[in-house]
């Protein structure tokens, strides 16, 4: 079995310009590396929820339970202004101790560390009493229609179960070793519309101005108490993100007004109970309105238990830092995985993710490789 150099593997991944939904061979680079370790790789393709076909990967070493799973994504966001990058964003350059390129932090560096950490584990300990698997998608940065969820459905249909999962999103805000994510807030967007009758401002009795109603409804949303936070979550938060009337004339009462708000919510709610609360508050404020919701993700939590403790100990052993548990930030594919098994997230430092000039210290990728090896050691020791 070949050892894997995590930096070389990360460079090979970055050199595949896998901007969602394109794969450009990125999944294959990882699958080849895992096959070299003795993994059985299932290269999956899904377009079942519409949109372009997506490349996904499920790879497994061993056939026994428990099955420890590394999860992540090979797709990346677009590079933005290519001219603003010092080097080609898909060159994977290493300069002065930093690995540069789109996906270095989010999250090709972490994928390489997972593969290299697994190689190091197998080299030291041989086959574990159980299995190691990789659940990798090419559809995380997009709408996640045909990604992790599809792969999990494929696994379920085959009776493939996973027992614990570490997802390699960049969880650390500034320094490797500070932050493990054990859950995420939910997200939903409300589109509120109020209609009236257009008319001349000098003859308001001949018109019906929808804007006072819109203002009252929005005031009701602003004043609505949500919660004060829970054991592992910050308070839920509602933000009005736009108010649109589009009326350029000072002497015209407009026919309609619209507003959009987004709510990041904790485990006090699910999207249905929150929608009921919102509609109740708007109904109490009075007046006709139309409201549509788009749910991006429910809130979820893996309460701190054995898996989180294993990751914490492995992080401390490699970095000397005792990471904190957090549920901040946007949602992640853990929202699909947590239905199947405990899942926690730990990866690189996210400071430059999605930005021009994305980069990550080489030392962090090496340290993360040690952390992932340490996670496997602790997991299979306790299994
Ligand atoms: Zn990511």
Short mmCIF file of C-alpha atoms and ligand atoms in Angstrom, two decimals:
data_model
loop_
_atom_site.label_atom_id
_atom_site.label_comp_id
_atom_site.label_asym_id
_atom_site.label_seq_id
_atom_site.Cartn_x
_atom_site.Cartn_y
_atom_site.Cartn_z
CA UNK A 1 0.00 0.00 0.00
CA UNK A 2 1.31 3.40 -0.98
CA UNK A 3 1.62 6.29 1.46
CA UNK A 4 -0.20 9.38 0.29
CA UNK A 5 1.37 12.86 0.27
CA UNK A 6 -1.56 15.08 1.26
CA UNK A 7 -0.10 18.17 -0.43
CA UNK A 8 0.46 16.40 -3.75
CA UNK A 9 -3.05 14.96 -3.61
CA UNK A 10 -4.55 18.36 -2.74
CA UNK A 11 -2.69 19.89 -5.68
CA UNK A 12 -3.97 17.19 -8.03
CA UNK A 13 -7.52 17.89 -6.83
CA UNK A 14 -7.17 21.67 -7.20
CA UNK A 15 -5.90 21.19 -10.76
CA UNK A 16 -9.30 19.74 -11.67
CA UNK A 17 -11.49 22.86 -12.13
CA UNK A 18 -14.57 21.23 -10.62
CA UNK A 19 -16.83 24.27 -10.36
CA UNK A 20 -20.33 22.96 -9.56
CA UNK A 21 -21.78 21.05 -11.41
CA UNK A 22 -18.63 20.15 -13.39
CA UNK A 23 -16.50 17.28 -12.11
CA UNK A 24 -13.55 17.54 -14.51
CA UNK A 25 -12.13 14.32 -13.12
CA UNK A 26 -11.87 15.49 -9.49
CA UNK A 27 -13.85 12.54 -8.09
CA UNK A 28 -11.62 10.21 -10.14
CA UNK A 29 -8.44 11.66 -8.62
CA UNK A 30 -9.72 10.83 -5.13
CA UNK A 31 -11.13 7.45 -6.15
CA UNK A 32 -7.81 6.45 -7.72
CA UNK A 33 -5.97 7.34 -4.51
CA UNK A 34 -8.44 5.33 -2.41
CA UNK A 35 -8.29 2.34 -4.76
CA UNK A 36 -4.55 2.39 -4.26
CA UNK A 37 -5.23 1.84 -0.54
CA UNK A 38 -7.54 -1.11 -1.19
CA UNK A 39 -10.89 0.71 -1.15
CA UNK A 40 -13.77 -0.48 -3.31
CA UNK A 41 -15.01 2.61 -5.15
CA UNK A 42 -18.51 3.15 -6.44
CA UNK A 43 -18.47 6.05 -8.89
CA UNK A 44 -22.05 7.25 -8.82
CA UNK A 45 -23.90 9.61 -11.12
CA UNK A 46 -27.19 11.27 -10.24
CA UNK A 47 -29.61 13.56 -12.02
CA UNK A 48 -32.77 12.25 -10.40
CA UNK A 49 -33.86 15.59 -8.96
CA UNK A 50 -33.36 17.44 -12.22
CA UNK A 51 -30.52 19.63 -13.37
CA UNK A 52 -27.19 18.46 -14.70
CA UNK A 53 -25.80 15.01 -13.85
CA UNK A 54 -23.55 15.03 -10.78
CA UNK A 55 -20.59 12.79 -10.03
CA UNK A 56 -20.57 11.33 -6.52
CA UNK A 57 -18.42 8.69 -4.84
CA UNK A 58 -18.96 6.06 -2.20
CA UNK A 59 -15.81 4.13 -1.30
CA UNK A 60 -15.39 1.49 1.39
CA UNK A 61 -12.47 -0.39 2.92
CA UNK A 62 -13.58 -3.56 4.70
CA UNK A 63 -17.03 -5.09 5.05
CA UNK A 64 -17.56 -5.33 8.81
CA UNK A 65 -19.34 -2.96 11.17
CA UNK A 66 -18.82 -0.40 12.51
CA UNK A 67 -18.40 1.69 9.39
CA UNK A 68 -16.62 5.00 10.01
CA UNK A 69 -17.28 7.52 7.24
CA UNK A 70 -15.39 10.57 6.00
CA UNK A 71 -17.67 12.92 4.06
CA UNK A 72 -17.03 15.92 1.87
CA UNK A 73 -17.28 17.52 -1.53
CA UNK A 74 -15.01 17.92 -4.55
CA UNK A 75 -16.95 20.76 -6.15
CA UNK A 76 -15.87 24.37 -5.67
CA UNK A 77 -17.37 27.81 -6.15
CA UNK A 78 -16.29 29.82 -9.23
CA UNK A 79 -12.93 31.61 -8.97
CA UNK A 80 -14.42 35.07 -9.52
CA UNK A 81 -12.08 37.60 -11.12
CA UNK A 82 -9.28 35.31 -12.37
CA UNK A 83 -7.04 38.32 -13.07
CA UNK A 84 -7.22 39.23 -9.38
CA UNK A 85 -5.51 35.95 -8.40
CA UNK A 86 -1.70 36.00 -8.15
CA UNK A 87 -1.64 32.57 -9.85
CA UNK A 88 -4.12 30.60 -11.90
CA UNK A 89 -6.80 29.57 -9.35
CA UNK A 90 -6.54 25.97 -10.55
CA UNK A 91 -2.76 25.66 -10.50
CA UNK A 92 -2.42 24.40 -6.92
CA UNK A 93 0.77 26.38 -6.34
CA UNK A 94 2.73 26.02 -3.11
CA UNK A 95 4.49 29.23 -2.16
CA UNK A 96 6.15 30.21 1.12
CA UNK A 97 4.40 27.47 3.02
CA UNK A 98 0.92 28.08 1.63
CA UNK A 99 -1.13 25.97 -0.77
CA UNK A 100 -3.03 28.23 -3.15
CA UNK A 101 -6.06 27.64 -5.33
CA UNK A 102 -9.82 27.41 -5.46
CA UNK A 103 -10.84 24.67 -3.04
CA UNK A 104 -7.62 24.69 -1.00
CA UNK A 105 -9.65 25.43 2.16
CA UNK A 106 -13.14 24.43 0.99
CA UNK A 107 -12.43 21.55 0.87
CA UNK A 108 -9.92 19.78 -1.34
CA UNK A 109 -7.18 20.21 1.27
CA UNK A 110 -9.36 18.35 3.77
CA UNK A 111 -10.19 15.58 1.28
CA UNK A 112 -6.49 15.03 0.71
CA UNK A 113 -5.90 14.97 4.47
CA UNK A 114 -8.66 12.36 4.87
CA UNK A 115 -7.10 10.08 2.27
CA UNK A 116 -3.58 10.60 3.58
CA UNK A 117 -4.69 10.18 7.20
CA UNK A 118 -6.40 6.92 6.25
CA UNK A 119 -3.27 5.71 4.44
CA UNK A 120 -1.19 6.50 7.52
CA UNK A 121 -3.67 4.69 9.76
CA UNK A 122 -3.67 1.56 7.58
CA UNK A 123 0.11 1.60 7.38
CA UNK A 124 0.48 1.74 11.15
CA UNK A 125 -2.37 -0.50 12.25
CA UNK A 126 -3.45 -2.59 9.28
CA UNK A 127 -7.11 -3.20 8.56
CA UNK A 128 -9.41 -1.93 11.34
CA UNK A 129 -12.00 -4.04 13.16
CA UNK A 130 -14.71 -2.49 11.04
CA UNK A 131 -14.76 -0.42 7.88
CA UNK A 132 -13.65 2.99 6.68
CA UNK A 133 -15.70 4.72 4.02
CA UNK A 134 -15.75 7.93 2.00
CA UNK A 135 -18.98 9.66 1.00
CA UNK A 136 -18.02 12.38 -1.47
CA UNK A 137 -20.23 14.59 -3.60
CA UNK A 138 -19.76 16.96 -6.51
CA UNK A 139 -22.89 18.94 -5.61
CA UNK A 140 -22.47 20.78 -2.33
CA UNK A 141 -21.79 24.36 -3.38
CA UNK A 142 -24.76 24.34 -5.76
CA UNK A 143 -28.29 23.39 -4.88
CA UNK A 144 -27.30 19.98 -3.47
CA UNK A 145 -30.11 18.31 -5.41
CA UNK A 146 -28.19 15.29 -6.70
CA UNK A 147 -25.37 15.11 -4.19
CA UNK A 148 -24.99 13.65 -0.72
CA UNK A 149 -28.73 13.00 -0.43
CA UNK A 150 -28.74 10.91 -3.63
CA UNK A 151 -25.65 8.98 -2.56
CA UNK A 152 -27.24 8.24 0.83
CA UNK A 153 -30.35 6.95 -0.91
CA UNK A 154 -28.20 4.73 -3.13
CA UNK A 155 -26.45 3.40 -0.01
CA UNK A 156 -29.73 2.77 1.78
CA UNK A 157 -31.09 0.81 -1.19
CA UNK A 158 -28.02 -1.44 -1.00
CA UNK A 159 -28.18 -1.87 2.76
CA UNK A 160 -24.98 0.18 3.21
CA UNK A 161 -24.98 1.71 6.69
CA UNK A 162 -22.59 4.15 8.28
CA UNK A 163 -22.15 4.37 12.04
CA UNK A 164 -20.26 7.63 12.55
CA UNK A 165 -19.25 10.43 10.22
CA UNK A 166 -16.75 13.29 10.14
CA UNK A 167 -17.44 15.94 7.51
CA UNK A 168 -14.42 18.00 6.49
CA UNK A 169 -15.89 21.48 5.97
CA UNK A 170 -13.59 24.34 7.00
CA UNK A 171 -14.89 24.79 10.55
CA UNK A 172 -12.09 26.82 12.08
CA UNK A 173 -12.54 30.60 11.84
CA UNK A 174 -8.90 31.65 12.27
CA UNK A 175 -6.72 28.90 13.67
CA UNK A 176 -6.69 25.15 13.12
CA UNK A 177 -7.85 23.37 16.26
CA UNK A 178 -10.37 25.83 17.67
CA UNK A 179 -13.78 24.75 16.39
CA UNK A 180 -15.77 21.56 15.89
CA UNK A 181 -19.29 21.89 14.50
CA UNK A 182 -21.88 19.61 16.05
CA UNK A 183 -24.93 21.04 14.32
CA UNK A 184 -26.15 23.82 12.13
CA UNK A 185 -28.98 26.28 12.20
CA UNK A 186 -31.86 25.89 9.78
CA UNK A 187 -32.53 28.46 7.09
CA UNK A 188 -35.75 29.59 5.46
CA UNK A 189 -36.69 32.51 3.26
CA UNK A 190 -40.11 34.19 3.30
CA UNK A 191 -41.48 36.23 0.38
CA UNK A 192 -44.23 38.57 1.53
CA UNK A 193 -46.48 40.43 -0.90
CA UNK A 194 -49.24 42.93 -0.19
CA UNK A 195 -51.63 44.11 -2.91
CA UNK A 196 -53.84 47.20 -3.09
CA UNK A 197 -55.31 49.47 -5.72
CA UNK A 198 -53.19 51.99 -7.59
CA UNK A 199 -54.35 55.59 -7.71
CA UNK A 200 -53.58 59.32 -7.44
CA UNK A 201 -52.18 60.40 -4.06
CA UNK A 202 -54.56 63.39 -4.09
CA UNK A 203 -57.54 61.04 -4.29
CA UNK A 204 -56.65 58.34 -1.72
CA UNK A 205 -60.31 57.39 -1.24
CA UNK A 206 -60.22 56.07 -4.82
CA UNK A 207 -57.17 53.90 -4.13
CA UNK A 208 -56.00 51.34 -1.57
CA UNK A 209 -52.41 51.89 -0.52
CA UNK A 210 -50.80 48.52 0.35
CA UNK A 211 -47.69 50.08 1.95
CA UNK A 212 -49.10 50.94 5.42
CA UNK A 213 -50.17 47.32 5.63
CA UNK A 214 -46.75 46.11 4.50
CA UNK A 215 -45.10 48.31 7.14
CA UNK A 216 -47.42 46.97 9.87
CA UNK A 217 -46.74 43.38 8.82
CA UNK A 218 -42.98 43.92 8.79
CA UNK A 219 -43.17 45.66 12.17
CA UNK A 220 -44.95 42.57 13.51
CA UNK A 221 -42.08 40.40 12.23
CA UNK A 222 -39.43 42.69 13.74
CA UNK A 223 -41.21 42.63 17.11
CA UNK A 224 -41.81 38.88 17.10
CA UNK A 225 -39.83 37.22 19.90
CA UNK A 226 -38.30 33.99 18.59
CA UNK A 227 -36.18 32.51 21.38
CA UNK A 228 -33.18 33.23 23.59
CA UNK A 229 -30.97 30.48 22.23
CA UNK A 230 -30.64 26.89 23.41
CA UNK A 231 -27.91 24.80 25.01
CA UNK A 232 -25.84 24.61 21.82
CA UNK A 233 -27.34 27.32 19.62
CA UNK A 234 -27.42 31.11 19.41
CA UNK A 235 -30.86 32.75 19.35
CA UNK A 236 -32.85 32.35 16.14
CA UNK A 237 -32.72 35.47 14.00
CA UNK A 238 -35.01 37.02 11.42
CA UNK A 239 -33.56 39.55 8.97
CA UNK A 240 -35.56 41.57 6.48
CA UNK A 241 -33.30 41.55 3.43
CA UNK A 242 -35.22 43.63 0.92
CA UNK A 243 -38.35 45.78 0.60
CA UNK A 244 -39.43 46.35 -2.98
CA UNK A 245 -42.08 48.72 -4.29
CA UNK A 246 -40.47 50.00 -7.46
CA UNK A 247 -42.59 53.14 -7.56
CA UNK A 248 -40.69 56.14 -9.01
CA UNK A 249 -43.64 58.58 -8.90
CA UNK A 250 -44.34 60.73 -5.82
CA UNK A 251 -47.94 61.32 -6.90
CA UNK A 252 -48.90 57.67 -7.37
CA UNK A 253 -50.15 55.23 -4.76
CA UNK A 254 -48.58 51.91 -5.77
CA UNK A 255 -50.54 48.73 -6.39
CA UNK A 256 -48.28 46.41 -4.44
CA UNK A 257 -45.34 46.11 -2.10
CA UNK A 258 -43.11 43.15 -1.47
CA UNK A 259 -40.53 42.17 1.10
CA UNK A 260 -38.18 39.24 1.59
CA UNK A 261 -36.87 37.99 4.93
CA UNK A 262 -34.54 35.17 5.91
CA UNK A 263 -34.60 33.32 9.21
CA UNK A 264 -31.69 31.34 10.67
CA UNK A 265 -33.29 29.17 13.31
CA UNK A 266 -32.10 26.90 16.07
CA UNK A 267 -33.48 23.62 17.40
CA UNK A 268 -36.38 25.38 19.13
CA UNK A 269 -38.17 25.07 15.79
CA UNK A 270 -38.56 23.11 12.65
CA UNK A 271 -39.59 24.95 9.49
CA UNK A 272 -43.26 23.98 9.92
CA UNK A 273 -43.59 25.27 13.49
CA UNK A 274 -41.72 28.43 12.56
CA UNK A 275 -43.95 29.03 9.55
CA UNK A 276 -47.01 28.66 11.79
CA UNK A 277 -45.56 31.19 14.22
CA UNK A 278 -44.84 33.69 11.43
CA UNK A 279 -48.28 33.34 9.87
CA UNK A 280 -49.92 33.76 13.28
CA UNK A 281 -48.03 37.01 13.89
CA UNK A 282 -48.93 38.36 10.44
CA UNK A 283 -52.58 37.38 10.81
CA UNK A 284 -52.69 39.18 14.17
CA UNK A 285 -51.25 42.32 12.55
CA UNK A 286 -54.16 42.25 10.15
CA UNK A 287 -54.68 42.87 6.48
CA UNK A 288 -54.43 40.66 3.47
CA UNK A 289 -51.08 39.32 2.40
CA UNK A 290 -49.53 36.54 0.36
CA UNK A 291 -46.56 34.64 1.78
CA UNK A 292 -44.38 31.91 0.33
CA UNK A 293 -41.58 30.09 2.10
CA UNK A 294 -38.51 28.40 0.72
CA UNK A 295 -36.82 26.02 3.18
CA UNK A 296 -33.08 25.61 2.60
CA UNK A 297 -32.40 23.38 5.56
CA UNK A 298 -33.76 22.32 8.93
CA UNK A 299 -31.72 22.86 12.06
CA UNK A 300 -29.96 19.78 13.37
CA UNK A 301 -27.70 18.79 16.23
CA UNK A 302 -25.55 15.82 17.14
CA UNK A 303 -25.52 16.28 20.92
CA UNK A 304 -21.91 16.08 22.18
CA UNK A 305 -21.18 12.38 22.70
CA UNK A 306 -18.46 9.82 22.00
CA UNK A 307 -17.81 10.94 18.39
CA UNK A 308 -17.40 14.61 19.28
CA UNK A 309 -15.10 13.62 22.17
CA UNK A 310 -12.96 11.49 19.84
CA UNK A 311 -12.53 14.36 17.40
CA UNK A 312 -11.79 16.78 20.24
CA UNK A 313 -9.07 14.50 21.63
CA UNK A 314 -7.54 13.95 18.20
CA UNK A 315 -7.45 17.70 17.57
CA UNK A 316 -5.83 18.36 20.92
CA UNK A 317 -3.22 15.64 20.37
CA UNK A 318 -2.17 17.19 17.04
CA UNK A 319 -2.50 20.91 17.78
CA UNK A 320 -2.36 21.30 21.56
CA UNK A 321 -5.65 23.19 21.37
CA UNK A 322 -8.92 22.12 22.96
CA UNK A 323 -11.58 22.95 20.34
CA UNK A 324 -15.00 24.32 21.23
CA UNK A 325 -18.30 22.97 19.93
CA UNK A 326 -20.18 25.32 17.65
CA UNK A 327 -23.34 25.44 15.54
CA UNK A 328 -22.69 28.74 13.74
CA UNK A 329 -22.41 29.46 10.05
CA UNK A 330 -24.44 28.37 7.07
CA UNK A 331 -25.84 24.92 6.62
CA UNK A 332 -23.86 21.91 5.31
CA UNK A 333 -24.40 18.42 3.94
CA UNK A 334 -24.41 17.19 7.55
CA UNK A 335 -28.09 18.11 7.35
CA UNK A 336 -28.58 14.99 5.23
CA UNK A 337 -26.12 12.72 7.04
CA UNK A 338 -27.43 13.30 10.58
CA UNK A 339 -30.54 11.27 9.70
CA UNK A 340 -28.28 8.22 9.36
CA UNK A 341 -25.66 8.48 12.12
CA UNK A 342 -23.90 10.91 14.47
CA UNK A 343 -21.98 13.47 12.42
CA UNK A 344 -19.54 16.19 13.45
CA UNK A 345 -17.60 18.58 11.26
CA UNK A 346 -13.94 19.46 11.45
CA UNK A 347 -11.71 20.76 8.68
CA UNK A 348 -9.29 23.54 7.79
CA UNK A 349 -9.37 27.29 8.51
CA UNK A 350 -12.15 28.94 6.51
CA UNK A 351 -10.83 32.49 6.38
CA UNK A 352 -10.20 32.55 2.62
CA UNK A 353 -12.93 30.16 1.46
CA UNK A 354 -14.92 31.36 -1.56
CA UNK A 355 -12.58 34.38 -1.85
CA UNK A 356 -10.10 35.43 -4.50
CA UNK A 357 -6.71 34.04 -3.48
CA UNK A 358 -8.06 31.09 -1.44
CA UNK A 359 -5.16 29.43 0.36
CA UNK A 360 -4.29 27.34 3.36
CA UNK A 361 -1.04 26.76 5.26
CA UNK A 362 0.72 23.57 4.19
CA UNK A 363 1.35 22.91 7.89
CA UNK A 364 -2.41 22.90 8.53
CA UNK A 365 -3.03 20.25 5.85
CA UNK A 366 -0.30 18.10 7.43
CA UNK A 367 -1.73 18.66 10.89
CA UNK A 368 -5.24 17.84 9.69
CA UNK A 369 -3.85 14.59 8.24
CA UNK A 370 -2.60 13.70 11.73
CA UNK A 371 -5.96 14.66 13.22
CA UNK A 372 -7.93 12.43 10.85
CA UNK A 373 -5.51 9.53 11.51
CA UNK A 374 -5.98 10.16 15.23
CA UNK A 375 -9.75 10.10 14.82
CA UNK A 376 -9.56 6.66 13.16
CA UNK A 377 -7.23 5.37 15.88
CA UNK A 378 -9.51 6.51 18.69
CA UNK A 379 -12.68 5.40 16.93
CA UNK A 380 -11.53 1.84 16.25
CA UNK A 381 -9.85 1.55 19.65
CA UNK A 382 -13.17 2.25 21.31
CA UNK A 383 -15.30 0.29 18.81
ZN1 LIG B 1 -17.55 23.32 1.60
#
